[in-house]
Amino acid sequence: MQKELKVSAIKNGTAIDHIPSNALFKVIQILGLEKSEHQITFGMNFESKRMGNKAIIKIADRYFKDDEINRITLVAPNAKLNIIRDYEVIEKKVVEVPDFIEGIAKCINPKCVSNIENIKSKFKVIAKDKVTLQCHYCERITNQENIIIKN
Amino acid sequence: MKSLVSITDFSKDEILKTLDLASEFENNPNQNILNNKVVASIFFEPSTRTRLSFETAVNRLGGRVIGFSDSANTSVSKGETLKDTISMIANYADLIIMRHHIEGAARYASEISRVPVINAGDGANQHPSQTLLDMYSIKKTQGKLENLTIAMVGDLKYGRTVHSLLMAMSHFNTTFKFIAPAELQMPVEYKNYLNKLGLKYSEHTELSDNIDDADILYMTRVQRERFSDLLEYEKVKNIYILTNEMLEKTKPNVKVLHPLPRVSEIDINVDDNPKAYYFTQSLNGVYTRMAIITYVLGLK
Ligand SMILES: [Zn+2]
């Protein structure tokens, strides 16, 4: 109950839970929420038994397609989605790491063509439990700790 | 349309087919298969050895070559994007052979170009024709590719030739021995890859005594600039020099390969040893490149 008071309830929309607190703004950025016109409430540093510390985002009147929401797995691999209609959670979903990621992350290799020419970055996901990316262009491998999200 | 950017672009069957074609060209090197075809050989960074090998291959196949051997006097030096350069050249030629210092440049070019692209080296990333010529040399000297033991020696951390050879030979139930100074060991992602396939490998820091069961000794350069600790370099630089004495106890069929240029890692006295194969290996490059060109153009 207390949690619900901290981040106000929404009538219809999506609540994204179990985001690591330090990834909150990255999730906002990846989903393009800073440009959204929907009503958005978010909070961070909530206590979580599993994660120690988590963030929550609630977006009114907005639902996400799977491949849209799965992009956040790069920074929030354990995020959970609550789909809300009429104040009721009608569906719960977990995010899944996609096989291929385009345009979100930046290749860590400064000599990579994707950092030199004006092109969209592309990565193959070669491991999902601990997200590991391989650049489609320079083939350099980046592990979870080193993933850089593009601005 | 088929390009060859990374060795993993070729399946096991395609590798075998290319090697068979190479052997056909070795038996009959002058064929007019590229008659009326124009091949662009564009080297944004100079590499005389690779360029001459590719251009010899095109000429032996009866094709014509356009291009440049260094980008200093081209529109590239005036700031033209890679995209514009490749689009223009793809309009002139039937095939692009390119070398570039930017990693991933060849993959990007293959996405822009309307004709096939063969990667002749993109920075520290890939050089697939080198891998295929290494495999051609292995097959030719051993009579097979399956179930061999390959000892890789030297810089296994940064050496792109050993990484590509490992990936390609992983189709053939190879056993690997990685012999390198502690700072230059095979990266963990390649070892994970072998673990996943259930292939055997072992790691060593000493060259002598660890090569006796190898069928192929693949030597690479240990470069001074790769070491953060120069004292460490001074310690290891003399350990990784292959001598005739070390080859005495090795298997009779063993062959010593090296992607060249060599600096000091193989004693020059080894050159006359029948186990040395590195100079013939580079000659095999022309036949292998003839095969790659013919294959990506769908002409055989
Ligand atoms: Zn890259």
Short mmCIF file of C-alpha atoms and ligand atoms in Angstrom, two decimals:
data_model
loop_
_atom_site.label_atom_id
_atom_site.label_comp_id
_atom_site.label_asym_id
_atom_site.label_seq_id
_atom_site.Cartn_x
_atom_site.Cartn_y
_atom_site.Cartn_z
CA MET A 1 0.00 0.00 0.00
CA GLN A 2 2.68 2.43 1.01
CA LYS A 3 4.42 1.95 -2.33
CA GLU A 4 1.28 2.92 -4.18
CA LEU A 5 1.14 6.19 -2.29
CA LYS A 6 4.69 7.04 -3.20
CA VAL A 7 4.04 6.72 -6.92
CA SER A 8 0.43 7.63 -7.56
CA ALA A 9 -1.85 5.08 -9.17
CA ILE A 10 -2.90 5.43 -12.81
CA LYS A 11 -6.23 4.54 -14.35
CA ASN A 12 -4.94 3.15 -17.64
CA GLY A 13 -1.42 2.61 -18.87
CA THR A 14 1.82 0.82 -18.04
CA ALA A 15 3.83 0.61 -14.85
CA ILE A 16 7.45 -0.47 -15.22
CA ASP A 17 8.77 -1.93 -12.00
CA HIS A 18 12.09 -3.39 -10.84
CA ILE A 19 14.28 -0.92 -12.70
CA PRO A 20 17.68 -0.51 -11.00
CA SER A 21 17.63 3.01 -9.55
CA ASN A 22 20.77 4.03 -11.36
CA ALA A 23 19.18 3.03 -14.69
CA LEU A 24 16.00 5.09 -14.31
CA PHE A 25 17.04 7.96 -16.53
CA LYS A 26 18.52 5.59 -19.11
CA VAL A 27 15.18 3.79 -19.33
CA ILE A 28 13.42 7.14 -19.78
CA GLN A 29 15.88 7.98 -22.52
CA ILE A 30 15.64 4.63 -24.32
CA LEU A 31 11.84 4.77 -24.36
CA GLY A 32 11.92 8.41 -25.48
CA LEU A 33 9.71 9.40 -22.54
CA GLU A 34 11.27 12.83 -22.18
CA LYS A 35 9.47 13.82 -25.37
CA SER A 36 6.22 12.09 -24.43
CA GLU A 37 2.99 13.99 -23.87
CA HIS A 38 1.52 11.31 -21.63
CA GLN A 39 1.25 11.82 -17.90
CA ILE A 40 4.30 10.18 -16.37
CA THR A 41 5.20 9.64 -12.72
CA PHE A 42 8.39 8.06 -11.57
CA GLY A 43 10.30 7.43 -8.41
CA MET A 44 13.61 5.94 -7.43
CA ASN A 45 15.45 4.50 -4.43
CA PHE A 46 12.48 2.46 -3.27
CA GLU A 47 13.32 -0.50 -1.10
CA SER A 48 13.26 -3.84 -2.86
CA LYS A 49 13.86 -7.19 -1.22
CA ARG A 50 15.35 -8.62 -4.41
CA MET A 51 17.32 -5.68 -5.74
CA GLY A 52 18.01 -3.66 -2.59
CA ASN A 53 16.93 -0.53 -4.35
CA LYS A 54 14.70 0.07 -7.35
CA ALA A 55 12.92 2.61 -9.49
CA ILE A 56 9.37 2.64 -10.91
CA ILE A 57 7.88 4.49 -13.88
CA LYS A 58 4.15 4.82 -14.55
CA ILE A 59 2.96 6.07 -17.90
CA ALA A 60 -0.71 6.90 -18.30
CA ASP A 61 -2.56 5.81 -21.44
CA ARG A 62 0.50 4.29 -23.01
CA TYR A 63 1.12 0.63 -23.92
CA PHE A 64 4.29 -0.76 -25.45
CA LYS A 65 4.93 -3.27 -28.16
CA ASP A 66 7.30 -6.10 -27.11
CA ASP A 67 10.18 -5.06 -29.33
CA GLU A 68 9.83 -1.49 -28.11
CA ILE A 69 9.95 -2.36 -24.42
CA ASN A 70 12.57 -5.08 -24.78
CA ARG A 71 15.12 -2.40 -25.65
CA ILE A 72 15.34 -1.48 -21.95
CA THR A 73 16.79 -4.88 -21.06
CA LEU A 74 20.23 -3.44 -21.81
CA VAL A 75 20.00 -1.38 -18.61
CA ALA A 76 17.10 -3.00 -16.73
CA PRO A 77 17.32 -6.75 -17.39
CA ASN A 78 14.87 -7.67 -14.59
CA ALA A 79 12.21 -5.04 -15.27
CA LYS A 80 8.57 -6.10 -14.90
CA LEU A 81 5.59 -4.56 -16.65
CA ASN A 82 2.15 -4.14 -15.22
CA ILE A 83 -0.49 -3.40 -17.81
CA ILE A 84 -3.24 -1.41 -16.13
CA ARG A 85 -6.85 -0.85 -17.16
CA ASP A 86 -9.37 0.78 -14.87
CA TYR A 87 -6.93 0.76 -11.94
CA GLU A 88 -6.56 -3.03 -12.26
CA VAL A 89 -3.43 -4.88 -13.27
CA ILE A 90 -4.76 -6.96 -16.17
CA GLU A 91 -1.45 -8.39 -17.32
CA LYS A 92 2.08 -8.81 -15.99
CA LYS A 93 5.05 -9.14 -18.31
CA VAL A 94 8.80 -9.53 -17.98
CA VAL A 95 11.14 -7.96 -20.48
CA GLU A 96 13.15 -10.21 -22.76
CA VAL A 97 16.57 -9.55 -24.18
CA PRO A 98 16.22 -9.25 -27.98
CA ASP A 99 18.55 -11.03 -30.44
CA PHE A 100 19.54 -7.87 -32.22
CA ILE A 101 19.77 -4.27 -31.00
CA GLU A 102 19.78 -1.22 -33.24
CA GLY A 103 20.59 2.37 -32.46
CA ILE A 104 20.51 2.36 -28.63
CA ALA A 105 24.00 1.47 -27.54
CA LYS A 106 27.27 2.95 -28.68
CA CYS A 107 30.18 0.74 -29.75
CA ILE A 108 33.04 0.94 -27.21
CA ASN A 109 35.63 0.78 -29.97
CA PRO A 110 36.69 4.34 -30.90
CA LYS A 111 38.08 3.00 -34.21
CA CYS A 112 34.72 1.50 -35.18
CA VAL A 113 33.05 2.76 -38.34
CA SER A 114 29.80 3.23 -36.39
CA ASN A 115 31.53 5.91 -34.30
CA ILE A 116 33.15 7.59 -37.29
CA GLU A 117 30.61 7.65 -40.11
CA ASN A 118 27.06 8.83 -39.54
CA ILE A 119 25.38 5.43 -39.17
CA LYS A 120 23.07 3.64 -36.77
CA SER A 121 24.84 1.25 -34.43
CA LYS A 122 23.87 -2.41 -34.66
CA PHE A 123 24.66 -5.25 -32.27
CA LYS A 124 24.13 -8.96 -32.14
CA VAL A 125 23.25 -10.15 -28.62
CA ILE A 126 25.60 -13.08 -28.04
CA ALA A 127 24.70 -13.77 -24.40
CA LYS A 128 21.48 -12.96 -22.60
CA ASP A 129 21.93 -13.94 -18.96
CA LYS A 130 24.73 -11.42 -18.64
CA VAL A 131 23.98 -9.24 -21.65
CA THR A 132 26.91 -9.35 -24.06
CA LEU A 133 26.83 -7.48 -27.35
CA GLN A 134 28.88 -7.93 -30.48
CA CYS A 135 29.14 -4.96 -32.82
CA HIS A 136 27.75 -5.79 -36.25
CA TYR A 137 30.49 -3.67 -37.84
CA CYS A 138 33.80 -4.00 -35.97
CA GLU A 139 32.81 -7.29 -34.21
CA ARG A 140 34.15 -6.01 -30.88
CA ILE A 141 32.48 -7.63 -27.89
CA THR A 142 31.04 -5.50 -25.09
CA ASN A 143 29.90 -6.99 -21.80
CA GLN A 144 27.14 -5.72 -19.55
CA GLU A 145 29.31 -3.39 -17.40
CA ASN A 146 30.69 -1.59 -20.43
CA ILE A 147 27.52 -0.90 -22.40
CA ILE A 148 27.22 2.79 -23.25
CA ILE A 149 23.76 4.15 -24.10
CA LYS A 150 23.76 6.75 -26.87
CA ASN A 151 22.67 10.27 -26.03
CA MET B 1 24.94 -11.22 -53.62
CA LYS B 2 27.82 -12.66 -51.62
CA SER B 3 30.49 -10.56 -49.93
CA LEU B 4 33.41 -11.80 -47.85
CA VAL B 5 33.91 -9.42 -44.95
CA SER B 6 34.47 -11.77 -42.04
CA ILE B 7 35.55 -15.40 -42.12
CA THR B 8 32.26 -16.26 -40.39
CA ASP B 9 30.41 -15.11 -43.55
CA PHE B 10 31.49 -18.42 -45.11
CA SER B 11 29.92 -21.67 -43.95
CA LYS B 12 31.97 -24.84 -43.64
CA ASP B 13 30.80 -25.89 -47.12
CA GLU B 14 31.74 -22.54 -48.61
CA ILE B 15 35.18 -22.74 -47.04
CA LEU B 16 35.69 -26.22 -48.51
CA LYS B 17 34.42 -25.14 -51.89
CA THR B 18 36.80 -22.16 -51.94
CA LEU B 19 39.74 -24.36 -50.99
CA ASP B 20 38.88 -26.83 -53.77
CA LEU B 21 38.71 -23.98 -56.25
CA ALA B 22 42.08 -22.71 -55.04
CA SER B 23 43.60 -26.07 -55.74
CA GLU B 24 42.08 -26.03 -59.23
CA PHE B 25 43.72 -22.65 -59.85
CA GLU B 26 47.04 -23.88 -58.54
CA ASN B 27 46.97 -26.59 -61.22
CA ASN B 28 45.84 -24.20 -63.91
CA PRO B 29 46.60 -20.61 -62.89
CA ASN B 30 45.79 -18.75 -66.09
CA GLN B 31 42.09 -18.75 -66.86
CA ASN B 32 40.01 -16.14 -68.59
CA ILE B 33 37.12 -16.23 -66.13
CA LEU B 34 37.10 -12.46 -65.46
CA ASN B 35 37.16 -11.50 -69.12
CA ASN B 36 35.44 -8.06 -69.50
CA LYS B 37 35.17 -7.62 -65.75
CA VAL B 38 36.51 -4.60 -63.87
CA VAL B 39 37.71 -5.08 -60.30
CA ALA B 40 38.25 -2.11 -57.98
CA SER B 41 41.21 -2.57 -55.69
CA ILE B 42 40.88 0.25 -53.17
CA PHE B 43 43.47 0.47 -50.42
CA PHE B 44 42.69 3.33 -48.05
CA GLU B 45 45.83 2.31 -46.19
CA PRO B 46 48.84 0.87 -47.97
CA SER B 47 49.59 -2.86 -47.85
CA THR B 48 51.80 -3.78 -50.75
CA ARG B 49 51.90 -7.49 -49.99
CA THR B 50 48.13 -7.99 -49.85
CA ARG B 51 47.40 -5.64 -52.74
CA LEU B 52 49.86 -7.30 -55.11
CA SER B 53 48.52 -10.72 -54.20
CA PHE B 54 44.94 -9.69 -54.97
CA GLU B 55 45.86 -7.81 -58.13
CA THR B 56 47.94 -10.74 -59.37
CA ALA B 57 44.91 -12.95 -58.78
CA VAL B 58 42.66 -10.63 -60.84
CA ASN B 59 45.21 -10.44 -63.65
CA ARG B 60 45.67 -14.22 -63.77
CA LEU B 61 41.91 -14.51 -64.12
CA GLY B 62 41.95 -12.10 -67.07
CA GLY B 63 40.22 -9.19 -65.32
CA ARG B 64 41.12 -5.51 -65.26
CA VAL B 65 42.03 -3.55 -62.14
CA ILE B 66 41.16 0.04 -61.22
CA GLY B 67 41.78 1.67 -57.84
CA PHE B 68 44.32 3.25 -55.57
CA SER B 69 47.02 1.99 -53.23
CA ASP B 70 46.75 4.69 -50.59
CA SER B 71 44.05 7.28 -50.03
CA ALA B 72 46.40 10.30 -49.78
CA ASN B 73 45.69 11.68 -53.25
CA THR B 74 42.01 10.74 -53.54
CA SER B 75 38.79 12.58 -52.74
CA VAL B 76 38.81 10.66 -49.45
CA SER B 77 41.60 12.90 -48.25
CA LYS B 78 39.34 15.86 -49.06
CA GLY B 79 36.80 14.62 -46.53
CA GLU B 80 34.47 12.58 -48.71
CA THR B 81 32.44 10.08 -46.67
CA LEU B 82 33.09 6.38 -47.04
CA LYS B 83 29.48 6.02 -48.18
CA ASP B 84 29.96 8.37 -51.14
CA THR B 85 33.29 6.83 -52.15
CA ILE B 86 31.88 3.29 -52.11
CA SER B 87 28.69 4.24 -53.98
CA MET B 88 30.73 5.86 -56.72
CA ILE B 89 33.17 2.97 -57.10
CA ALA B 90 30.37 0.38 -57.03
CA ASN B 91 29.01 2.09 -60.15
CA TYR B 92 32.27 1.51 -62.02
CA ALA B 93 33.31 -1.97 -60.98
CA ASP B 94 31.95 -5.52 -60.82
CA LEU B 95 33.72 -6.25 -57.53
CA ILE B 96 35.36 -4.21 -54.78
CA ILE B 97 38.44 -5.39 -52.90
CA MET B 98 39.10 -2.99 -50.07
CA ARG B 99 41.43 -2.37 -47.17
CA HIS B 100 40.72 0.30 -44.60
CA HIS B 101 42.16 1.28 -41.22
CA ILE B 102 38.65 1.85 -39.78
CA GLU B 103 37.23 -1.29 -38.16
CA GLY B 104 33.90 -2.35 -39.63
CA ALA B 105 34.51 -0.27 -42.78
CA ALA B 106 34.22 -3.31 -45.05
CA ARG B 107 30.93 -4.48 -43.47
CA TYR B 108 29.52 -0.99 -43.91
CA ALA B 109 30.76 -0.88 -47.52
CA SER B 110 29.11 -4.24 -48.24
CA GLU B 111 25.79 -2.74 -47.11
CA ILE B 112 26.15 0.26 -49.42
CA SER B 113 27.69 -1.38 -52.46
CA ARG B 114 25.62 -2.90 -55.25
CA VAL B 115 28.54 -5.23 -56.11
CA PRO B 116 30.29 -7.78 -53.82
CA VAL B 117 32.94 -6.57 -51.40
CA ILE B 118 35.99 -8.56 -50.35
CA ASN B 119 37.61 -7.34 -47.14
CA ALA B 120 41.39 -7.15 -47.52
CA GLY B 121 41.76 -6.03 -43.89
CA ASP B 122 39.83 -3.56 -41.72
CA GLY B 123 42.10 -2.33 -38.93
CA ALA B 124 42.55 -4.88 -36.18
CA ASN B 125 39.32 -6.65 -37.11
CA GLN B 126 39.23 -9.09 -40.02
CA HIS B 127 41.38 -10.30 -42.91
CA PRO B 128 39.48 -13.33 -44.19
CA SER B 129 41.58 -14.05 -47.28
CA GLN B 130 44.55 -14.56 -44.96
CA THR B 131 42.54 -17.15 -43.03
CA LEU B 132 41.54 -19.01 -46.17
CA LEU B 133 45.10 -19.08 -47.45
CA ASP B 134 46.22 -20.38 -44.04
CA MET B 135 43.63 -23.14 -44.33
CA TYR B 136 44.65 -23.90 -47.88
CA SER B 137 48.22 -24.31 -46.66
CA ILE B 138 47.08 -26.56 -43.82
CA LYS B 139 45.00 -28.74 -46.12
CA LYS B 140 47.74 -28.96 -48.72
CA THR B 141 50.46 -29.96 -46.27
CA GLN B 142 48.38 -32.28 -44.06
CA GLY B 143 46.09 -33.72 -46.73
CA LYS B 144 43.07 -32.92 -44.55
CA LEU B 145 41.57 -30.36 -42.20
CA GLU B 146 39.81 -32.66 -39.73
CA ASN B 147 41.26 -33.73 -36.35
CA LEU B 148 44.51 -31.75 -36.44
CA THR B 149 46.41 -30.20 -33.54
CA ILE B 150 47.32 -26.56 -34.11
CA ALA B 151 49.76 -24.76 -31.83
CA MET B 152 49.28 -20.99 -31.99
CA VAL B 153 52.27 -19.03 -30.77
CA GLY B 154 52.95 -15.40 -29.90
CA ASP B 155 50.44 -12.59 -29.62
CA LEU B 156 47.14 -14.42 -29.16
CA LYS B 157 45.42 -11.47 -27.53
CA TYR B 158 45.54 -8.91 -30.34
CA GLY B 159 46.49 -11.11 -33.31
CA ARG B 160 43.50 -11.06 -35.65
CA THR B 161 44.91 -13.86 -37.81
CA VAL B 162 44.85 -16.36 -34.94
CA HIS B 163 41.31 -15.40 -33.94
CA SER B 164 39.95 -15.84 -37.46
CA LEU B 165 41.87 -19.10 -37.94
CA LEU B 166 40.44 -20.40 -34.66
CA MET B 167 36.88 -19.58 -35.76
CA ALA B 168 37.33 -21.19 -39.16
CA MET B 169 39.16 -24.31 -37.92
CA SER B 170 36.50 -24.85 -35.26
CA HIS B 171 34.43 -26.55 -38.01
CA PHE B 172 37.03 -29.32 -38.24
CA ASN B 173 37.37 -30.80 -34.76
CA THR B 174 40.70 -29.09 -34.19
CA THR B 175 42.67 -29.35 -30.93
CA PHE B 176 44.34 -26.04 -30.07
CA LYS B 177 47.44 -25.26 -28.04
CA PHE B 178 47.77 -21.61 -27.10
CA ILE B 179 51.35 -20.63 -26.38
CA ALA B 180 51.73 -17.01 -25.33
CA PRO B 181 53.20 -14.74 -22.67
CA ALA B 182 50.81 -14.17 -19.75
CA GLU B 183 49.89 -10.69 -21.01
CA LEU B 184 49.00 -11.89 -24.49
CA GLN B 185 46.86 -14.99 -23.87
CA MET B 186 43.87 -15.95 -25.99
CA PRO B 187 40.86 -13.80 -24.98
CA VAL B 188 38.20 -15.50 -22.89
CA GLU B 189 35.43 -15.11 -25.50
CA TYR B 190 37.31 -17.40 -27.89
CA LYS B 191 37.88 -19.98 -25.17
CA ASN B 192 34.17 -19.80 -24.29
CA TYR B 193 33.38 -20.38 -27.93
CA LEU B 194 35.53 -23.54 -28.00
CA ASN B 195 34.01 -24.74 -24.72
CA LYS B 196 30.55 -24.36 -26.20
CA LEU B 197 31.55 -26.50 -29.18
CA GLY B 198 33.27 -29.04 -26.93
CA LEU B 199 36.65 -28.54 -28.63
CA LYS B 200 39.88 -29.20 -26.74
CA TYR B 201 42.51 -26.56 -26.01
CA SER B 202 45.36 -26.02 -23.59
CA GLU B 203 47.33 -22.94 -22.58
CA HIS B 204 51.09 -22.62 -22.12
CA THR B 205 53.65 -19.91 -21.61
CA GLU B 206 56.70 -21.87 -22.82
CA LEU B 207 57.35 -22.53 -26.48
CA SER B 208 59.83 -25.41 -26.27
CA ASP B 209 58.38 -28.77 -25.11
CA ASN B 210 54.81 -27.74 -25.91
CA ILE B 211 54.96 -28.15 -29.68
CA ASP B 212 55.93 -31.80 -30.00
CA ASP B 213 52.43 -33.11 -30.71
CA ALA B 214 51.39 -30.33 -33.09
CA ASP B 215 50.60 -30.82 -36.79
CA ILE B 216 50.72 -27.08 -37.45
CA LEU B 217 52.83 -24.48 -35.72
CA TYR B 218 51.23 -21.11 -36.34
CA MET B 219 53.73 -18.39 -35.39
CA THR B 220 52.87 -14.70 -34.94
CA ARG B 221 54.82 -11.62 -34.01
CA VAL B 222 55.15 -10.54 -30.39
CA GLN B 223 55.25 -6.77 -30.66
CA ARG B 224 56.94 -4.56 -28.12
CA GLU B 225 54.14 -1.96 -28.19
CA ARG B 226 51.62 -4.53 -26.93
CA PHE B 227 53.25 -4.70 -23.51
CA SER B 228 52.30 -2.37 -20.68
CA ASP B 229 55.39 -3.59 -18.83
CA LEU B 230 58.51 -3.40 -20.99
CA LEU B 231 60.49 -5.50 -18.53
CA GLU B 232 57.99 -8.26 -19.24
CA TYR B 233 58.65 -7.84 -22.95
CA GLU B 234 62.41 -8.08 -22.46
CA LYS B 235 61.86 -11.30 -20.52
CA VAL B 236 59.67 -13.02 -23.10
CA LYS B 237 61.03 -11.80 -26.41
CA ASN B 238 63.77 -14.43 -26.57
CA ILE B 239 61.58 -17.29 -25.36
CA TYR B 240 59.35 -17.03 -28.40
CA ILE B 241 62.01 -17.52 -31.03
CA LEU B 242 61.58 -20.77 -32.90
CA THR B 243 64.85 -22.60 -33.61
CA ASN B 244 65.83 -25.74 -35.53
CA GLU B 245 66.69 -27.39 -32.22
CA MET B 246 63.12 -26.98 -30.98
CA LEU B 247 61.83 -28.56 -34.19
CA GLU B 248 63.94 -31.72 -33.75
CA LYS B 249 61.48 -33.57 -31.54
CA THR B 250 58.37 -32.40 -33.40
CA LYS B 251 56.22 -34.64 -35.58
CA PRO B 252 57.57 -35.37 -39.08
CA ASN B 253 54.47 -33.89 -40.74
CA VAL B 254 54.55 -30.61 -38.80
CA LYS B 255 54.65 -27.40 -40.83
CA VAL B 256 55.54 -23.94 -39.57
CA LEU B 257 53.20 -21.21 -40.78
CA HIS B 258 53.46 -17.46 -40.28
CA PRO B 259 51.25 -14.69 -41.74
CA LEU B 260 54.42 -12.64 -42.49
CA PRO B 261 56.15 -10.25 -42.25
CA ARG B 262 58.37 -12.01 -39.77
CA VAL B 263 60.61 -10.01 -37.46
CA SER B 264 62.67 -12.21 -35.14
CA GLU B 265 60.26 -14.88 -33.93
CA ILE B 266 61.60 -17.52 -36.30
CA ASP B 267 65.37 -17.99 -36.44
CA ILE B 268 66.52 -17.54 -40.06
CA ASN B 269 68.20 -20.95 -39.95
CA VAL B 270 64.72 -22.47 -39.81
CA ASP B 271 64.03 -21.13 -43.33
CA ASP B 272 65.87 -24.08 -44.87
CA ASN B 273 64.23 -26.65 -42.62
CA PRO B 274 61.75 -28.80 -44.60
CA LYS B 275 59.24 -28.11 -41.82
CA ALA B 276 59.24 -24.38 -42.67
CA TYR B 277 56.34 -23.51 -44.93
CA TYR B 278 55.80 -19.75 -44.55
CA PHE B 279 57.17 -18.67 -47.91
CA THR B 280 55.14 -21.22 -49.87
CA GLN B 281 52.18 -20.21 -47.73
CA SER B 282 52.28 -16.67 -49.12
CA LEU B 283 52.42 -18.01 -52.70
CA ASN B 284 49.26 -19.97 -51.91
CA GLY B 285 47.65 -16.60 -51.29
CA VAL B 286 47.28 -15.86 -54.99
CA TYR B 287 45.42 -19.14 -55.70
CA THR B 288 43.20 -18.68 -52.66
CA ARG B 289 42.35 -15.12 -53.69
CA MET B 290 41.56 -16.28 -57.24
CA ALA B 291 39.13 -18.74 -55.67
CA ILE B 292 37.51 -16.12 -53.41
CA ILE B 293 37.03 -13.67 -56.29
CA THR B 294 35.52 -16.32 -58.56
CA TYR B 295 33.26 -17.59 -55.81
CA VAL B 296 31.80 -14.25 -54.66
CA LEU B 297 31.13 -13.29 -58.28
CA GLY B 298 29.25 -16.57 -58.71
CA LEU B 299 31.42 -17.54 -61.66
CA LYS B 300 32.24 -21.07 -60.44
ZN ZN C 1 31.92 -1.43 -33.45
#
